[in-house]
Each structure stands twice: as structure tokens, then as C-alpha cells.
Coordinates of C-alpha atoms in Angstrom, one line a residue:
M1 CA -42.9 39.2 77.6
S2 CA -46.0 39.4 75.3
K3 CA -48.5 36.7 74.7
F4 CA -47.2 36.3 71.2
E5 CA -43.6 35.9 72.4
N6 CA -44.7 33.3 74.9
S7 CA -46.5 31.4 72.2
T8 CA -43.1 31.2 70.3
K9 CA -41.5 29.5 73.3
R10 CA -44.4 27.1 73.9
Q11 CA -45.0 25.9 70.3
K12 CA -43.6 22.6 69.2
P13 CA -40.7 22.6 66.8
G14 CA -42.2 22.5 63.3
S15 CA -40.7 23.8 60.0
A16 CA -37.9 26.3 60.1
Y17 CA -39.8 28.4 57.6
G18 CA -42.9 28.5 59.8
F19 CA -40.8 29.4 62.8
A20 CA -39.1 32.3 60.9
L21 CA -42.5 33.6 59.8
H22 CA -43.8 33.4 63.4
C23 CA -40.8 35.6 64.4
C24 CA -41.8 38.1 61.7
I25 CA -45.4 38.2 62.9
T26 CA -44.3 38.6 66.5
R27 CA -42.4 41.8 65.6
A28 CA -45.4 43.1 63.6
V29 CA -47.9 42.5 66.5
R30 CA -45.5 44.0 69.0
T31 CA -46.1 47.4 67.4
V32 CA -49.6 47.2 68.9
P33 CA -48.8 46.6 72.6
A34 CA -52.4 46.1 73.8
F35 CA -53.1 43.4 71.3
A36 CA -49.7 41.8 71.8
A37 CA -50.5 41.6 75.5
G38 CA -53.7 39.6 74.9
G39 CA -56.1 42.5 74.8
P40 CA -59.2 42.6 72.6
G41 CA -59.1 44.0 69.1
I42 CA -58.9 43.4 65.3
L43 CA -55.6 43.6 63.6
V44 CA -54.9 43.6 59.9
L45 CA -51.4 42.3 58.9
V46 CA -50.2 43.0 55.4
T47 CA -47.7 40.5 53.9
P48 CA -44.4 41.5 52.2
S49 CA -44.5 41.8 48.4
G50 CA -44.5 38.4 46.7
K51 CA -45.4 36.5 49.9
P52 CA -48.8 34.8 49.8
P53 CA -51.1 35.1 52.8
S54 CA -51.5 31.3 52.9
D55 CA -47.9 31.0 54.2
Y56 CA -48.8 32.9 57.3
V57 CA -52.0 31.0 58.2
R58 CA -50.4 28.5 60.6
P59 CA -48.0 30.9 62.3
V60 CA -50.9 33.4 63.0
T61 CA -53.4 30.9 64.2
T62 CA -50.8 29.3 66.4
A63 CA -49.9 32.7 67.9
L64 CA -53.6 33.6 68.4
H65 CA -54.4 30.3 70.2
G66 CA -51.1 29.7 71.8
S67 CA -50.6 26.3 70.2
E68 CA -51.2 24.6 66.8
V69 CA -55.0 24.0 66.3
D70 CA -57.4 23.4 63.4
Y71 CA -60.2 25.3 65.1
L72 CA -59.8 28.7 66.9
G73 CA -62.9 28.7 69.0
R74 CA -65.6 31.3 69.7
D75 CA -63.5 34.2 70.8
L76 CA -60.8 34.2 68.1
G77 CA -61.3 35.2 64.5
F78 CA -59.1 34.8 61.4
M79 CA -59.3 35.3 57.6
C80 CA -57.2 36.0 54.5
I81 CA -57.7 38.5 51.7
V82 CA -56.1 38.1 48.3
S83 CA -56.4 40.2 45.2
K84 CA -58.5 37.5 43.5
D85 CA -61.3 37.9 46.1
R86 CA -64.2 40.2 45.3
E87 CA -64.8 42.9 47.9
A88 CA -68.3 41.7 48.7
K89 CA -66.9 38.2 49.4
S90 CA -64.2 39.6 51.7
V91 CA -66.7 41.7 53.6
D92 CA -69.2 38.8 54.1
E93 CA -66.4 36.6 55.4
F94 CA -65.2 39.3 57.8
E95 CA -68.8 39.7 59.1
S96 CA -69.1 36.0 59.9
E97 CA -65.5 35.2 61.0
C98 CA -64.0 38.3 62.6
R99 CA -66.3 41.3 63.3
D100 CA -67.8 40.1 66.6
K101 CA -64.8 38.1 67.9
R102 CA -62.9 39.3 70.9
R103 CA -59.5 39.0 69.1
A104 CA -59.1 38.6 65.4
I105 CA -56.4 38.9 62.8
V106 CA -56.9 39.5 59.1
I107 CA -54.0 38.7 56.7
A108 CA -54.1 40.8 53.5
E109 CA -52.0 40.4 50.3
S110 CA -51.6 44.2 50.1
K111 CA -53.2 47.3 51.5
D112 CA -55.0 47.9 48.1
V113 CA -57.2 44.8 48.7
I114 CA -58.4 45.7 52.1
P115 CA -62.1 46.8 51.9
T116 CA -63.0 50.1 53.5
V117 CA -65.4 48.3 55.9
I118 CA -62.6 46.1 57.2
A119 CA -60.1 49.0 57.4
L120 CA -62.5 51.0 59.5
A121 CA -63.2 48.1 61.9
A122 CA -59.5 47.3 62.4
D123 CA -57.6 48.7 65.4
A124 CA -54.4 48.8 63.3
V125 CA -53.1 47.9 59.9
V126 CA -49.5 46.7 60.1
D127 CA -46.9 45.5 57.6
I128 CA -45.4 42.1 58.3
P129 CA -41.6 42.6 58.1
P130 CA -39.5 40.2 56.0
I131 CA -37.4 37.4 57.4
T132 CA -34.2 38.7 58.9
V133 CA -30.8 37.2 59.6
K134 CA -31.7 36.8 63.3
D135 CA -35.0 35.1 62.4
L136 CA -33.1 32.5 60.3
Q137 CA -30.5 32.0 63.1
A138 CA -33.2 31.4 65.6
A139 CA -35.0 29.0 63.3
C140 CA -31.8 27.0 62.8
R141 CA -31.1 26.9 66.5
F142 CA -34.6 26.1 67.8
V143 CA -36.0 23.9 65.0
L144 CA -33.0 22.5 63.1
K145 CA -30.7 22.1 66.0
T146 CA -27.8 23.6 64.1
K147 CA -25.9 26.9 64.2
A148 CA -25.5 29.6 61.6
S149 CA -23.3 32.6 61.7
E150 CA -24.6 36.0 60.6
A151 CA -22.6 35.8 57.4
Q152 CA -24.0 32.3 56.7
A153 CA -27.6 33.3 57.4
A154 CA -27.2 36.4 55.2
E155 CA -25.9 34.3 52.3
A156 CA -28.7 31.7 52.8
L157 CA -31.3 34.4 52.6
S158 CA -30.0 35.5 49.2
Y159 CA -31.3 32.3 47.6
P160 CA -35.0 31.8 46.4
D161 CA -37.3 30.7 49.2
P162 CA -38.2 27.3 47.7
L163 CA -34.5 26.3 47.4
L164 CA -33.5 27.8 50.8
W165 CA -36.1 26.0 52.9
S166 CA -35.5 22.7 51.1
A167 CA -31.8 22.8 51.7
L168 CA -32.1 23.4 55.5
R169 CA -32.6 20.1 57.3
I170 CA -32.5 19.0 60.9
G171 CA -28.9 18.4 62.0
R172 CA -27.4 19.4 58.6
P173 CA -24.6 21.9 59.1
M174 CA -25.2 25.3 57.5
A175 CA -22.0 25.1 55.5
E176 CA -23.3 21.9 53.8
S177 CA -26.7 23.5 53.1
L178 CA -24.9 26.5 51.4
D179 CA -22.8 24.2 49.3
R180 CA -25.9 22.4 48.1
L181 CA -27.6 25.7 47.3
K182 CA -24.7 26.9 45.2
R183 CA -24.6 23.7 43.2
A184 CA -28.4 23.7 42.7
V185 CA -28.3 27.3 41.4
N186 CA -25.4 26.6 39.0
D187 CA -27.2 23.4 37.7
T188 CA -30.4 25.3 37.2
A189 CA -28.6 28.1 35.3
G190 CA -27.0 25.5 33.0
K191 CA -30.2 23.7 32.3
K192 CA -31.9 27.0 31.6
S193 CA -29.3 28.1 29.0
S194 CA -29.3 24.7 27.3
L195 CA -33.1 24.3 27.2
E196 CA -33.9 28.0 26.8
K197 CA -36.9 28.4 24.6
K198 CA -36.8 30.3 21.3
A199 CA -37.0 34.0 22.0
V200 CA -40.3 35.7 21.0
P201 CA -39.6 37.9 18.0
H202 CA -40.1 41.6 18.3
L203 CA -42.6 43.5 16.1
H204 CA -39.7 45.1 14.2
D205 CA -38.9 41.6 12.8
M206 CA -42.5 40.6 12.1
H207 CA -44.1 40.8 8.7
G208 CA -47.7 40.9 7.4
Y209 CA -49.2 43.0 10.2
G210 CA -49.6 46.3 8.4
E211 CA -51.5 48.9 10.5
A212 CA -51.4 46.6 13.5
K213 CA -47.6 46.6 13.5
E214 CA -47.5 50.4 13.2
W215 CA -49.9 50.7 16.2
G216 CA -47.8 48.3 18.2
L217 CA -44.6 50.1 17.6
Q218 CA -46.3 53.4 18.6
L219 CA -47.6 51.8 21.8
A220 CA -44.0 50.6 22.6
D221 CA -42.8 54.1 22.2
D222 CA -45.6 55.6 24.3
L223 CA -45.1 53.1 27.1
A224 CA -41.4 53.9 27.2
Q225 CA -42.2 57.6 27.5
W226 CA -44.8 56.8 30.1
R227 CA -42.2 54.9 32.2
D228 CA -39.9 57.9 31.9
G229 CA -42.6 60.2 33.2
K230 CA -42.7 62.1 29.9
L231 CA -46.2 61.0 28.9
D232 CA -49.5 60.9 30.9
W233 CA -51.3 57.5 30.9
S234 CA -54.4 59.2 29.5
D235 CA -52.5 59.8 26.3
V236 CA -51.7 56.1 25.8
D237 CA -53.8 54.2 23.3
K238 CA -54.8 51.3 25.6
G239 CA -57.5 49.3 23.8
L240 CA -57.3 47.4 20.5
L241 CA -59.6 45.0 18.6
L242 CA -57.8 42.8 16.1
S243 CA -59.8 41.0 13.4
G244 CA -59.0 38.9 10.5
P245 CA -59.1 35.3 9.1
P246 CA -57.9 32.4 11.1
G247 CA -54.1 31.8 10.9
T248 CA -53.2 35.5 10.4
G249 CA -51.2 35.6 13.6
K250 CA -53.4 37.5 16.0
T251 CA -52.1 35.6 19.1
Q252 CA -48.5 35.9 17.8
F253 CA -49.0 39.6 17.5
A254 CA -49.9 39.9 21.2
R255 CA -46.8 37.9 22.2
S256 CA -44.5 40.0 20.0
L257 CA -46.1 43.2 21.2
A258 CA -45.5 42.3 24.8
A259 CA -41.9 41.4 24.1
T260 CA -41.4 44.7 22.1
C261 CA -42.9 46.7 24.9
G262 CA -41.1 44.8 27.7
T263 CA -44.4 44.1 29.5
H264 CA -46.0 41.2 31.2
L265 CA -48.6 39.3 29.0
V266 CA -51.8 37.7 30.3
A267 CA -53.3 35.6 27.5
S268 CA -56.8 34.2 27.9
S269 CA -60.1 33.6 26.2
V270 CA -63.8 33.1 26.9
G271 CA -63.3 29.4 26.2
Q272 CA -60.6 29.1 28.9
W273 CA -62.8 30.8 31.4
Q274 CA -65.7 28.6 30.5
A275 CA -63.5 25.5 31.0
R276 CA -63.3 26.4 34.7
G277 CA -66.9 25.3 35.4
H278 CA -70.2 27.0 36.0
L279 CA -70.9 30.7 35.7
G280 CA -69.4 31.6 39.1
D281 CA -66.2 29.9 38.2
L282 CA -66.1 31.6 34.8
L283 CA -66.5 35.0 36.3
K284 CA -63.9 34.3 38.9
A285 CA -61.4 33.2 36.3
M286 CA -62.1 36.3 34.2
R287 CA -61.6 38.7 37.2
S288 CA -58.5 36.7 38.2
D289 CA -56.8 37.3 34.8
F290 CA -57.6 41.0 35.0
D291 CA -56.3 41.2 38.5
D292 CA -53.1 39.5 37.4
A293 CA -52.6 42.1 34.7
R294 CA -53.2 44.9 37.1
R295 CA -50.8 43.5 39.7
K296 CA -48.0 43.1 37.1
A297 CA -48.5 46.4 35.3
P298 CA -47.2 47.5 32.9
S299 CA -48.9 44.5 31.2
I300 CA -51.0 43.5 28.2
I301 CA -54.0 41.3 28.6
F302 CA -54.9 39.5 25.4
L303 CA -58.5 38.1 24.9
D304 CA -58.8 35.6 22.1
E305 CA -62.0 34.7 20.2
L306 CA -63.9 37.6 21.7
D307 CA -66.9 37.0 19.4
S308 CA -67.7 33.9 21.4
I309 CA -68.9 36.1 24.2
G310 CA -71.7 37.4 21.9
D311 CA -73.9 40.5 21.6
R312 CA -76.5 41.0 24.3
E313 CA -79.0 42.2 21.7
S314 CA -79.0 38.9 20.0
F315 CA -78.8 36.2 22.7
P316 CA -81.3 33.4 22.5
R317 CA -83.8 33.5 25.2
D318 CA -82.6 30.2 26.8
H319 CA -79.1 31.6 27.4
A320 CA -79.8 35.3 27.7
S321 CA -79.3 35.6 31.5
Y322 CA -76.1 33.6 31.5
S323 CA -74.5 35.4 28.5
T324 CA -75.6 38.8 29.6
Q325 CA -73.8 38.3 33.0
V326 CA -70.6 37.3 31.2
V327 CA -70.7 40.4 28.9
N328 CA -71.5 42.7 31.9
A329 CA -68.7 41.2 33.9
L330 CA -66.2 41.8 31.1
L331 CA -67.3 45.4 30.7
E332 CA -66.8 45.8 34.5
C333 CA -63.3 44.3 34.2
I334 CA -62.3 46.6 31.3
D335 CA -63.8 49.7 32.9
G336 CA -62.2 48.7 36.2
I337 CA -58.7 48.9 34.7
S338 CA -59.3 51.8 32.4
G339 CA -58.3 54.2 35.1
R340 CA -55.4 52.2 36.4
E341 CA -52.1 52.9 34.8
G342 CA -50.0 50.4 32.9
V343 CA -52.7 47.9 31.6
V344 CA -53.5 47.6 27.8
V345 CA -56.4 45.4 26.6
I346 CA -56.1 43.6 23.2
A347 CA -58.9 41.4 21.9
A348 CA -59.0 39.2 18.8
T349 CA -61.9 38.0 16.7
N350 CA -62.6 36.5 13.3
N351 CA -66.1 38.1 13.3
P352 CA -66.0 41.7 14.6
D353 CA -69.7 42.2 13.8
R354 CA -70.7 39.7 16.4
I355 CA -69.2 41.7 19.3
D356 CA -71.4 43.6 21.7
P357 CA -71.2 47.3 20.6
A358 CA -70.6 48.4 24.3
L359 CA -67.2 46.6 24.2
R360 CA -66.1 48.9 21.3
R361 CA -67.0 52.2 22.8
A362 CA -64.5 54.9 23.7
G363 CA -62.1 54.0 26.4
R364 CA -62.6 50.2 25.8
L365 CA -61.7 48.5 22.5
D366 CA -62.3 51.6 20.4
K367 CA -59.4 51.0 18.0
H368 CA -60.1 48.4 15.4
V369 CA -57.4 47.0 13.1
I370 CA -57.9 44.4 10.4
I371 CA -55.1 41.9 9.8
G372 CA -55.4 40.5 6.3
M373 CA -53.7 37.6 4.6
P374 CA -50.1 38.3 3.9
D375 CA -49.2 39.5 0.4
E376 CA -46.4 38.0 -1.7
K377 CA -43.6 40.1 -0.2
D378 CA -44.8 39.4 3.4
R379 CA -45.1 35.7 2.7
V380 CA -41.5 35.4 1.6
A381 CA -40.4 37.5 4.6
I382 CA -42.4 35.3 7.0
L383 CA -40.9 32.1 5.5
G384 CA -37.4 33.6 5.8
H385 CA -38.0 34.5 9.4
H386 CA -39.1 30.9 10.3
L387 CA -36.1 29.5 8.5
A388 CA -33.8 31.8 10.5
G389 CA -31.8 32.9 7.4
T390 CA -30.7 29.4 6.3
L391 CA -31.7 30.2 2.7
P392 CA -31.1 33.6 1.0
F393 CA -34.1 35.9 0.2
E394 CA -33.5 35.6 -3.5
V395 CA -34.0 31.9 -3.4
L396 CA -37.1 32.1 -1.3
A397 CA -38.6 34.8 -3.5
A398 CA -39.4 32.2 -6.2
L399 CA -41.8 30.6 -3.8
G400 CA -43.8 33.7 -3.1
P401 CA -46.5 33.1 -5.8
E402 CA -46.7 29.4 -4.9
M403 CA -47.6 30.3 -1.3
E404 CA -50.6 32.5 -2.3
G405 CA -53.6 31.7 -0.1
M406 CA -51.4 30.7 2.8
S407 CA -51.7 32.4 6.1
G408 CA -48.8 33.1 8.5
A409 CA -49.7 29.9 10.4
D410 CA -49.6 27.9 7.1
I411 CA -46.2 29.3 6.3
E412 CA -44.8 28.4 9.7
H413 CA -46.2 24.9 9.3
L414 CA -44.4 24.7 5.9
A415 CA -41.1 25.8 7.4
R416 CA -41.4 23.3 10.3
H417 CA -42.1 20.3 8.0
A418 CA -39.2 21.4 5.6
R419 CA -36.8 21.4 8.6
R420 CA -38.0 18.0 9.7
S421 CA -37.4 16.6 6.2
A422 CA -33.9 18.1 6.3
R423 CA -33.2 16.6 9.7
R424 CA -34.1 13.1 8.5
M425 CA -31.5 13.5 5.8
Q426 CA -29.0 15.1 8.2
R427 CA -28.5 18.2 6.1
D428 CA -29.6 21.8 5.8
V429 CA -33.0 22.9 4.5
T430 CA -33.2 23.2 0.7
V431 CA -35.7 24.8 -1.6
D432 CA -36.8 21.3 -2.7
D433 CA -37.7 20.5 1.0
L434 CA -40.0 23.5 0.9
K435 CA -41.5 22.7 -2.5
D436 CA -42.1 19.1 -1.4
N437 CA -44.2 20.3 1.6
L438 CA -46.2 22.9 -0.3
P439 CA -49.9 22.0 -0.5
D440 CA -51.4 21.3 -3.9
L441 CA -53.0 24.6 -4.4
I442 CA -56.1 25.0 -6.5
P443 CA -55.8 27.8 -9.2
V444 CA -58.4 30.5 -9.5
D445 CA -58.4 31.0 -13.2
G446 CA -60.5 31.1 -16.4
F447 CA -64.2 32.0 -16.2
Y448 CA -64.3 31.3 -12.5
R449 CA -61.7 34.0 -12.0
R450 CA -63.7 36.5 -14.1
T451 CA -66.8 35.8 -12.0
V452 CA -65.0 36.3 -8.7
S453 CA -63.4 39.5 -10.0
A454 CA -66.8 40.8 -11.0
H455 CA -68.4 39.8 -7.7
E456 CA -65.8 41.6 -5.6
A457 CA -65.8 44.7 -7.8
G458 CA -69.6 44.8 -7.4
H459 CA -69.3 45.0 -3.6
A460 CA -66.7 47.8 -3.8
I461 CA -68.6 50.0 -6.2
V462 CA -72.0 49.7 -4.5
A463 CA -70.4 50.4 -1.1
D464 CA -68.8 53.5 -2.6
R465 CA -72.1 54.6 -4.2
T466 CA -74.2 54.1 -1.1
G467 CA -71.6 55.3 1.4
H468 CA -71.5 52.1 3.3
G469 CA -68.1 51.7 5.0
E470 CA -64.7 52.8 3.9
L471 CA -63.0 50.5 1.4
V472 CA -59.7 49.1 2.6
S473 CA -58.9 46.8 -0.3
V474 CA -60.3 44.3 -2.8
V475 CA -58.4 41.1 -3.5
V476 CA -58.8 38.0 -5.8
A477 CA -56.6 35.1 -5.0
R478 CA -54.7 33.3 -7.8
Q479 CA -55.0 30.0 -5.9
V480 CA -56.6 28.6 -2.8
N481 CA -55.4 26.2 -0.2
P482 CA -57.5 23.0 0.0
R483 CA -56.4 22.5 3.6
I484 CA -58.5 25.5 4.7
R485 CA -62.0 24.4 5.4
E486 CA -63.6 27.6 4.2
H487 CA -61.4 29.4 1.8
Q488 CA -62.1 32.7 0.0
A489 CA -61.3 33.2 -3.7
G490 CA -61.9 36.9 -3.2
A491 CA -62.8 39.5 -0.7
A492 CA -63.7 43.2 -0.4
T493 CA -62.7 44.6 3.0
F494 CA -64.2 47.7 4.6
R495 CA -63.6 49.7 7.7
Y496 CA -66.5 51.0 9.7
R497 CA -67.0 53.6 12.4
V498 CA -66.9 52.1 15.9
L499 CA -70.1 53.9 16.9
S500 CA -72.6 55.7 14.7
F501 CA -76.3 56.5 14.3
R502 CA -77.9 53.8 12.3
D503 CA -81.4 54.2 10.7
R504 CA -83.4 52.1 8.3
Q505 CA -81.5 53.5 5.3
S506 CA -78.1 52.6 6.7
Y507 CA -79.3 49.0 7.1
L508 CA -80.7 49.0 3.5
D509 CA -77.4 50.3 2.2
E510 CA -75.6 47.4 4.0
I511 CA -78.0 44.9 2.5
C512 CA -77.6 46.4 -0.9
T513 CA -73.8 46.3 -0.7
T514 CA -73.9 42.6 0.5
L515 CA -76.1 41.6 -2.4
A516 CA -74.0 43.6 -4.9
G517 CA -71.7 40.7 -5.6
I518 CA -74.3 38.5 -7.2
A519 CA -75.9 41.6 -8.8
A520 CA -72.5 42.3 -10.6
E521 CA -72.4 38.7 -11.8
H522 CA -75.9 39.2 -13.3
V523 CA -74.9 42.5 -15.0
L524 CA -71.8 41.0 -16.7
F525 CA -72.8 37.3 -17.2
G526 CA -76.6 37.1 -16.8
R527 CA -76.5 34.7 -13.9
H528 CA -74.6 34.2 -10.6
G529 CA -72.7 31.3 -9.1
D530 CA -72.9 29.5 -5.7
G531 CA -70.3 31.6 -4.0
A532 CA -72.9 33.9 -2.3
G533 CA -74.5 31.0 -0.5
V534 CA -71.4 28.9 0.5
G535 CA -69.6 29.2 3.8
S536 CA -70.6 30.0 7.4
D537 CA -70.9 33.7 6.9
N538 CA -71.9 34.0 3.2
D539 CA -73.5 37.0 1.5
L540 CA -77.1 35.7 1.5
R541 CA -76.9 34.7 5.2
Q542 CA -75.6 38.1 6.1
A543 CA -78.3 39.9 4.0
T544 CA -81.1 37.8 5.4
R545 CA -80.0 38.4 8.9
L546 CA -79.9 42.1 8.4
A547 CA -83.3 42.1 6.7
F548 CA -84.8 40.2 9.7
L549 CA -83.3 42.8 12.1
V550 CA -85.0 45.5 10.1
E551 CA -88.4 43.8 10.0
G552 CA -88.5 41.9 13.3
N553 CA -86.1 43.5 15.8
L554 CA -85.5 47.1 15.2
G555 CA -89.0 48.5 14.5
M556 CA -87.8 49.7 11.1
G557 CA -90.2 47.6 9.0
Q558 CA -94.0 47.5 8.8
G559 CA -94.5 47.1 12.6
F560 CA -92.9 47.6 16.0
R561 CA -93.3 44.1 17.3
F562 CA -90.1 42.4 18.4
V563 CA -89.7 38.9 17.2
E564 CA -87.3 36.4 18.8
A565 CA -85.0 34.7 16.4
E566 CA -81.8 32.7 16.4
A567 CA -78.8 35.1 16.5
H568 CA -76.7 35.6 13.4
G569 CA -78.5 33.2 11.2
S570 CA -81.4 32.7 8.9
S571 CA -82.4 29.3 10.2
A572 CA -85.0 30.6 12.7
V573 CA -88.5 29.5 11.8
L574 CA -90.2 32.8 10.8
H575 CA -93.9 33.6 10.6
H576 CA -95.1 33.5 7.0
Q577 CA -95.8 37.3 7.0
Y578 CA -92.2 38.0 8.1
A579 CA -90.8 35.6 5.5
Q580 CA -92.7 37.5 2.8
R581 CA -91.5 40.9 4.1
I582 CA -87.9 39.8 4.3
E583 CA -88.0 38.3 0.8
Q584 CA -89.5 41.6 -0.6
L585 CA -86.9 43.7 1.2
L586 CA -84.0 41.5 -0.2
R587 CA -85.5 41.6 -3.7
E588 CA -85.8 45.5 -3.5
Q589 CA -82.1 45.9 -2.5
F590 CA -80.9 43.4 -5.0
D591 CA -82.7 45.3 -7.7
R592 CA -81.2 48.5 -6.4
A593 CA -77.7 47.1 -6.6
L594 CA -78.5 45.8 -10.1
A595 CA -79.5 49.3 -11.1
I596 CA -76.4 51.0 -9.7
L597 CA -74.1 48.6 -11.4
S598 CA -76.0 48.6 -14.7
E599 CA -75.7 52.4 -14.7
H600 CA -71.9 52.2 -14.1
R601 CA -71.2 49.1 -16.1
P602 CA -68.1 50.5 -17.8
F603 CA -66.6 51.2 -14.3
L604 CA -67.6 47.7 -13.2
E605 CA -65.9 46.2 -16.2
T606 CA -62.7 48.2 -15.7
L607 CA -62.4 47.4 -12.0
A608 CA -63.2 43.7 -12.6
K609 CA -60.6 43.5 -15.3
E610 CA -57.9 44.9 -13.1
L611 CA -58.8 42.6 -10.3
Q612 CA -58.6 39.7 -12.7
E613 CA -55.2 40.7 -13.9
T614 CA -53.5 41.9 -10.7
G615 CA -55.5 40.3 -8.0
N616 CA -55.3 43.3 -5.7
V617 CA -56.8 46.8 -5.7
S618 CA -56.1 49.1 -2.8
A619 CA -58.4 51.9 -1.6
E620 CA -56.1 54.4 -3.2
R621 CA -56.0 52.5 -6.5
F622 CA -59.8 52.2 -6.4
L623 CA -60.2 56.0 -6.1
K624 CA -57.7 56.5 -8.9
I625 CA -59.5 54.2 -11.3
R626 CA -62.8 55.9 -10.4
G627 CA -61.2 59.3 -11.0
N628 CA -59.7 58.2 -14.3
F629 CA -63.1 56.8 -15.3
I630 CA -64.9 60.0 -14.5
S631 CA -62.2 62.0 -16.4
S632 CA -62.3 59.8 -19.5
T633 CA -66.1 59.8 -19.7
G634 CA -66.6 63.4 -18.7
T635 CA -69.5 62.5 -16.4
A636 CA -69.8 62.1 -12.7
L637 CA -70.9 58.9 -11.0
A638 CA -74.3 59.2 -9.5
S639 CA -75.5 57.4 -6.4

């Protein structure tokens, strides 16, 4: 009889579960006769799938020492390796706890997590077998002082571990334990069905996502083909950056995408990682989430508020080291899973320009999709979805214009409050419930609407003339929601290349486009309003930041000296000579925008008028207006 088998006979009766695990470990160690007999060596035991190494700590240390102890002594070594551990940490612990011990056992969560250094040192790597019918019978007899037939033991092992080992008690007949298990499972099933959460909607049923929805449905199809072995993983689009205003449903998109694809979802953010504690805790939480996604592949890992991680080129000096380590660790995590099949990374941001360019390179988050505010048709569809068909589409359609300026989150809020109003009256939801809960929207009309239309038309035309970005759409709202802290009466949206060569001229083109809004107001009205300087990311702030980059950071101004300044803002205290250079550069690009729009004033007037009347001009419509204008004037537009 081996030393391990002797330890089973000598140990005090503890938990039935621990005894059963000890039986499993005995069988595993028996495959290495010399070690089982008490000889020297290092043994790595791999736990069955789903079983945490921590469950085996007491049985293994008891077997090594021969009795239950809290300290193994000089000659005996022991450690655990789980997927969350970094390889360097596992190797360091092995060096101190096991390498030079006469006898040592390492418990690993899987063979994949065993560092090469430990695998080379081990005399054997052995899988721990699962608990068998005979193991359970022995545990009942030796620990619980009761008997269990083979049939009873087999039935008991069909139940989840937490329920099984709670039901087995000293002196309790196995028949009674099985009856308790049956009742508990039936009760749990009943509670689950009565308290089941509302199902996550699939992308097919979602509205307002445009290109993002198309991408998601294609991903679902690709993953299905990949599962069937019809598509190589290298052909799956596995990185997406979502951007758009708050409330447009970026998080909901990730949930619905995971449901549509039938994959596990890991949802996290830099804020959640930071909440764990200091830098080491943050990095550990980050790696843990990526490890979770890898273990449960196929899966989607969703990273919200990615812009909060920042851009390494613009970190303030006081926090540069900390922030750089966070960005580098995230790059390591994304690259680490890029070659592993079944993991898709999706990130969301309200400010895509504040993301480190390295995160958007090929193989990472190289696909960028903008989710805009829902149009009238989508607003009605979103409302209908949240009301679950209690009101016909024709009735809800009348509310479409009244919901302008509302995001998907706003509409969900509206539906929730309408349902609450109806519950109080003990009746179904009516249109009046919805109208009563609509916010008092502020109309964008009159002269103000004319200035907003001219402003956004100016951005679109100058971007087109300078070649800065690809126009997606131009919109002017008919009303704005006062509940939104920073609302936009209008916006021109552009799409940019993920990675491209940028010289001084490209930055000047961007500054010129940014200042084109107020330039257009000057061309048509002789003055500009305050819209270009209001809000956290207004035109003047963006233009000033870009001008400072040119003059102080990129060596594209009058000198090569790099000047430290606060990232993404114009509040840094600048040396007088830099302030003069920046003002001069801004003035030059404003005058340039003014000249372009003055030359093409008829085109500006035509586009601004259509925006004023319709509130929306797509990229296709913009090109058609431009083409018609060229045809009608018989002249080409010059840059």
C-alpha cells in the first residue's frame, strides 16, 4: 500500500467532499509509483475541467504530510497555478516553494497554464480523475457513516456539486438526501422560470444601429461558419471600435451581438479596472477579464469608455508612467488573444480621437463604426420594441417628430415611465401616457436654425474641398432635449482612415475644416454665434489643440522644440511666443475657410437651405447637390 493510500486511512474524518477528492488524488499519484511510495520528485496535477485548484489544496497537503497541517515543513513543497496568474509570478513562486524541495506537488487549472520552466522540472504531469461512484460510496461509508448503493451514488453525482455536498449529512440516509435534491432542483427550476429576466433582444430586432448592425450580423454568420469548420479564424473580423454620442446604445449593442452570435460576453471598462485599487490591481483585473474571454471562447469582450485610457503621446508628465503602463498592458492583452481563436474585442467611446493610435492598427480595433442618433423611423421602432407591441406602429408614428433629439436610452426611459403611469391606473399603456412623459423639447427654428444650417454646411463643404475626411452625413435637429447636458443642434460627421501619413498640411486642413462653421456664418450673416465655443469639445477648443500640436509637439511649426502641455485642451499656460504663433495659424486657416466658402457661396446657400428645410443631408445627397450645382453653373468647384 502506497504512502498516499496510507494517508487516507490515517486522516481524520472531515468533509465527504474532501475525502472524495483525496480518493481522486490517490488514483492520480498512483500512476507515478516512485512518488506514491514516498520517493523524491516534483509532480504536477491538473484538475478536471471546471474544478478550481483551491478545492484540492487540503487533500493534497494532507496526503503529502500524512495528516492535516497548516505548514508542510522544509522538505515538502506545494503551490497552485490558475489562469489568472501571470507566468512570471508562477515561476517565481515555484522557485521559492517547490524547486529545491525533496517532494513537491503543483496543482494546475489546466495544462495550458503550466509554464515551460515548471513542466521541464516536473517528473510527471498527471490529470486528476473526476469523482467516481466508488469514491462517493467510500466517502459516505467512512465520513458520513451511511450506505449508498451504486445506483444511488450514480444518481447523486448527476446533481451540481454545491447541491450534492450540501444534501449529504452525517447519519442522513442516502434516500432522504436524494429526495431533498430532487425537491431543490424542482424548486429552483420553478423560481427560475417565474423570475426569469427579460431576454436580451437579438440584433435582427434592434433599430438605429445602421452599419454596426450590418457588421454584427455578418460576424454572427462568420462565427457560425467558423464553428462548422467552413471558415478559418483569420478570415473573421475580430476587432471593432464603436463611437457615438452618449445614450446611443453602444453597451446594448454588445449584449445583443453576443446573444445573436450565441457567445459568452465579458463586459468591462477602464473605470471598473481602476476601482480594484492601485496599478497592480488594475492590470491584474484587466488580464483576468481577457483570460475569462479566452477560456470561454467563443466570446466577445466589450470595453466601454475606451477613451479614458488615453493616448500615450499626450499624457501629462505627472501621470505618464502610470498611464503608459495601462496602455501597454491593454495592447499586450489584445495582441495576446489575436492569435487565439474564438475571441472578438469590441470597444466603445464617445471620443475616438482620444484613443492611442496603436489600439486602432491592423489586427486590433481596426474597424471603426459610428452610431449616430436614431432617425424618425428608428425612434418609432425603438419605442415599439420597448412597449412590446402594446400599441400599433401607426399610433406610435405620430410621436416620431416629437421624439427628435432623443437617444435610444432616452426612448427606453420614456417607455418605462409610460408603463409605470399605466400601472398606477391599472390599465394598458396609451399614447397619452407617452405624451405626458415626453420632455418639453426646445425647437430649433427661425434665425437660429438658419445659422446652425449654415454652420454645418460650412464644415461639409470645406472638408470636401480640402480632402479632410469622408463625409458620412450632415444633420440639423428640429428640437433639442433639455435633459441632455451638452446637446447638439447640428453636426457634420466624417469618417477617417485608421492609419495614414499626416504632415503639416493635413493638420492645417483639419484646422481649416474645424473653423469652417464660423467662417460660413460670417459669409452668410457677417458674424458668428457662440456655438463654436460652447461645450466640452467645441470647434475652437479642437482647432486650438491642433494648432498647439503643430507648433509645440510635432515639429511642424517654426521650431523643433517639444513643449509640454495639458492633453486635449487649450487651458495650458503657453509661452507668449507660442500663443502668438497659434493665434496666427488659427487666423490663417480661418481666412482660408472664409475664402473657400466665399468662392462657393451659391453652393453654401443651396446646402444650408436644404439642411434648414429637411434637417438631414446624407453623403450621397451631398454629392448629388454638388453635382447638380456644377452642372447648373457649368463650372467646376476649385479647392
